[in-house]
Amino acid sequence: MLTQKIDINPLDNQPENPKKMTKAFIIGLPRSGTTSVSVALLEHGFKVAHQGFTKQTFELADIVSDTPCFSDYRQLARLYPQAKFIYLDRDLEAWVPSMQMLLSRMLPHLDRKTGRFHPILKRSFSHSFGVGEVSDPMDGQHLVECYQRHKKAVFEFFCSVEQHQDNFMSINISEEGSLSKLLNFLSFESEQNASEMNFPHLNFPHLNKGRNVASWDEYKHGNKISSNAAGPENRKFFDYKLI
């Protein structure tokens, strides 16, 4: 059984009035619909980053999804106290084989020493799926436990603390009208988004099906924000750590 210890002490020295920005973070696990949500929100006028590895990415984007949001939601809630958090639920019978397929392609690149993926991506997968810690991160029962543990922790964090409850929602993107539900939840609206609110049954596009795991990279849109955007501090990430 994996243990998840979170060191949030580096944030205890934040200024009394931290910069408050209206953001939204998609905190569902990979293969729960993060790409579909990200593309849909691009089309509704939001600036979206699918993964965020620098402070500047988080500064530029209205919405950040996937890595590291699904592992770092507690820290992000402290950094952005007015942000919205969206958990994506998916039937386990569909999610487990999809996640196994994804891991089969990713595992060689998640190796801590030799893997080519970004260190923050490696850290998030280690934290949430035990990559590099368990003997077989693709084991079905192990993945079910990872999914259930993540979901339980998310709901306990956002639903047990009154200050977070209004900033949290859970959706299943396969359900009718789920996109409309999300757009209604988001309190900061682009002009295009606002004009679409009269449609009560908007649904998400179905992307990233089967073995297709590159839909985001292949999708061209002017509102896409780079996951590795450089800013005043170059490509520095936040100072907090997960341990």
XYZ file of C-alpha atoms in Angstrom, residues 119-230:
112
model
C 10.957 15.592 -13.705
C 7.609 16.989 -12.510
C 5.731 14.479 -14.659
C 7.869 11.682 -13.221
C 7.217 12.949 -9.710
C 3.448 13.085 -10.221
C 3.300 9.538 -11.588
C 5.482 8.270 -8.769
C 3.287 9.992 -6.211
C -0.043 8.835 -7.625
C 0.787 5.447 -9.164
C 3.929 4.301 -7.368
C 6.005 4.305 -10.551
C 9.540 3.465 -9.453
C 8.279 2.233 -6.079
C 6.047 -0.782 -6.751
C 7.003 -3.895 -8.669
C 4.203 -3.648 -11.233
C 2.513 -0.242 -11.576
C 0.360 -1.675 -14.396
C -1.269 -4.299 -12.174
C -5.041 -3.935 -12.398
C -5.770 -4.172 -8.685
C -2.981 -1.729 -7.925
C -4.467 0.789 -10.358
C -7.937 0.372 -8.852
C -6.452 1.154 -5.436
C -4.624 4.190 -6.836
C -7.816 5.496 -8.410
C -9.911 4.947 -5.295
C -7.264 6.452 -3.019
C -6.965 9.549 -5.189
C -10.736 10.012 -5.389
C -11.184 9.571 -1.640
C -8.417 12.055 -0.867
C -9.808 14.642 -3.304
C -13.318 14.476 -1.891
C -12.100 14.552 1.691
C -9.983 17.614 0.997
C -12.583 19.640 -0.895
C -15.820 18.493 0.719
C -14.796 18.440 4.374
C -13.480 21.992 4.449
C -16.199 24.620 4.060
C -13.939 27.143 2.360
C -13.295 24.705 -0.510
C -16.796 23.346 -1.124
C -18.014 26.089 -3.462
C -14.851 25.832 -5.553
C -15.107 22.110 -6.295
C -17.147 19.971 -8.626
C -17.045 16.417 -9.952
C -18.208 15.411 -13.423
C -18.178 12.388 -15.688
C -17.633 13.648 -19.217
C -19.614 10.769 -20.723
C -22.814 12.001 -19.079
C -25.320 14.066 -21.052
C -24.891 17.803 -20.590
C -21.605 17.489 -18.692
C -19.945 20.288 -20.659
C -22.821 22.646 -19.878
C -22.492 21.708 -16.218
C -18.810 22.599 -16.267
C -19.310 25.898 -18.082
C -21.968 26.897 -15.570
C -19.582 26.069 -12.743
C -16.779 28.232 -14.053
C -17.278 31.696 -12.638
C -14.958 33.442 -15.082
C -16.385 33.404 -18.590
C -15.048 34.466 -21.946
C -17.480 36.289 -24.234
C -17.817 33.155 -26.327
C -18.445 31.024 -23.243
C -21.108 33.428 -21.976
C -22.902 33.375 -25.327
C -23.101 29.584 -25.236
C -24.703 29.343 -21.797
C -28.213 29.208 -23.242
C -27.550 25.677 -24.522
C -28.377 23.268 -21.681
C -27.035 20.032 -23.170
C -23.518 20.664 -24.413
C -21.345 17.557 -24.382
C -17.614 16.966 -24.555
C -15.806 15.804 -27.691
C -14.518 12.247 -27.432
C -10.773 12.501 -27.940
C -7.745 10.408 -27.014
C -9.537 7.131 -27.708
C -7.914 3.723 -27.767
C -4.172 3.934 -28.223
C -4.263 7.576 -29.283
C -2.432 9.504 -26.571
C -1.223 12.462 -28.615
C -4.460 14.306 -29.356
C -3.443 17.398 -27.398
C -0.132 17.793 -29.233
C -1.867 17.315 -32.564
C -4.618 19.830 -31.824
C -3.815 23.333 -33.053
C -5.404 26.315 -31.343
C -4.355 29.855 -30.534
C -5.440 29.556 -26.894
C -3.075 26.700 -26.094
C -0.508 27.561 -23.417
C 2.837 25.779 -23.431
C 3.401 23.450 -20.488
C 6.995 24.677 -20.329
C 6.497 28.433 -20.825
C 9.373 30.682 -19.772
